[in-house]
mmCIF file of C-alpha atoms in Angstrom:
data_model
loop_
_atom_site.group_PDB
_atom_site.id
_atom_site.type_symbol
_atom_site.label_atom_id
_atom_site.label_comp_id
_atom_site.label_asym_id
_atom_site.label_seq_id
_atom_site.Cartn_x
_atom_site.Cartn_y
_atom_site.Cartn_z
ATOM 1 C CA UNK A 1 91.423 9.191 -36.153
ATOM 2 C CA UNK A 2 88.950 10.616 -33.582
ATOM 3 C CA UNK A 3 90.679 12.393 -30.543
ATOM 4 C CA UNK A 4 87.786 11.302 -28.310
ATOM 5 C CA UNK A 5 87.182 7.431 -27.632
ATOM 6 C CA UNK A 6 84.054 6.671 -29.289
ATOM 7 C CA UNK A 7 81.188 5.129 -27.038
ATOM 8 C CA UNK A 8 78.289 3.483 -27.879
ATOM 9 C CA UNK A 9 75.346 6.203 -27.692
ATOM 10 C CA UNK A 10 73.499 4.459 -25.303
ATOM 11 C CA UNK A 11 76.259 4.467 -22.559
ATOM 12 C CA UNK A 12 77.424 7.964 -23.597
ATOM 13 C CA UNK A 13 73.832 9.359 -23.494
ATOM 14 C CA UNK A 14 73.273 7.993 -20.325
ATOM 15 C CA UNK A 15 75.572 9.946 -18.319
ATOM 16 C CA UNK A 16 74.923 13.609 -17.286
ATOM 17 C CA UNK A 17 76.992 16.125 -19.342
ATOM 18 C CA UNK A 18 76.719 17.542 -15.844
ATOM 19 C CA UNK A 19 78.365 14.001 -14.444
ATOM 20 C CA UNK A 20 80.531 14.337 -17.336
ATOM 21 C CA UNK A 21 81.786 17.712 -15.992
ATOM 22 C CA UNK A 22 82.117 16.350 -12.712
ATOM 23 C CA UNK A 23 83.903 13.612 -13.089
ATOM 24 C CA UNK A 24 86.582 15.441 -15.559
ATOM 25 C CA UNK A 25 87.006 18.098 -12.918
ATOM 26 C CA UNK A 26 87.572 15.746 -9.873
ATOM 27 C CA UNK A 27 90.566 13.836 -11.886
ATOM 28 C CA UNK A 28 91.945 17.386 -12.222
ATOM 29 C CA UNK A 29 91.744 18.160 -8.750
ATOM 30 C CA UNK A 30 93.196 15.013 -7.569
ATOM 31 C CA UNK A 31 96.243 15.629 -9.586
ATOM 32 C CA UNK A 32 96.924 19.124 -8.419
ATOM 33 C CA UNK A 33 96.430 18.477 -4.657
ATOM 34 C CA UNK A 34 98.853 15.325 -5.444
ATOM 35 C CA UNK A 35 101.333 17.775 -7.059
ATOM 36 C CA UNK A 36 100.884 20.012 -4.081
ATOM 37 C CA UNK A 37 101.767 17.446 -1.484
ATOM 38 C CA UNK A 38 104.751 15.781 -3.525
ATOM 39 C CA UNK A 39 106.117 19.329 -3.675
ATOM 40 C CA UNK A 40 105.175 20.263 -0.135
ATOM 41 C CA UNK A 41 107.154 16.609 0.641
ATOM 42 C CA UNK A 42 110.466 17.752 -1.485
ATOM 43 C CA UNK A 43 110.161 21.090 0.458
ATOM 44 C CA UNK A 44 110.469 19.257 4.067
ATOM 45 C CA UNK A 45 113.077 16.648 2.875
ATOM 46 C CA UNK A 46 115.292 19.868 1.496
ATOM 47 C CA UNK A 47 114.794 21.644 4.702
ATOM 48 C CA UNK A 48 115.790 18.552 6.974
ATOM 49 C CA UNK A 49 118.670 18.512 4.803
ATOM 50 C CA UNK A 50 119.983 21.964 4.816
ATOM 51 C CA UNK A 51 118.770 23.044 8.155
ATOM 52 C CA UNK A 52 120.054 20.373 10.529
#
């Protein structure tokens, strides 16, 4: 069993390692600013709680 998908070679070849990169990288980013704001969210809800 292959760990990557396979693709036919004329769709993979037609993308940009470049867009490749890109694309992998922007998924990445999206989830750690998404972790940053869910934990910057749990930090205000704690502090609403404990400092009334």
């Amino acid at each position: 069993m292959s760990a990557r998908p396979s693709l036919d070679p004329p769709a993979d070849e037609s993308v940009t390692p470049l867009v490749r990169k890109a694309a992998a990288w922007s998924w990445r980013l999206l989830l750690i600013l998404g972790a940053i704001i869910v934990v910057l969210w749990i930090i205000l809800r704690l502090e609403i709680l404990v400092v009334p």
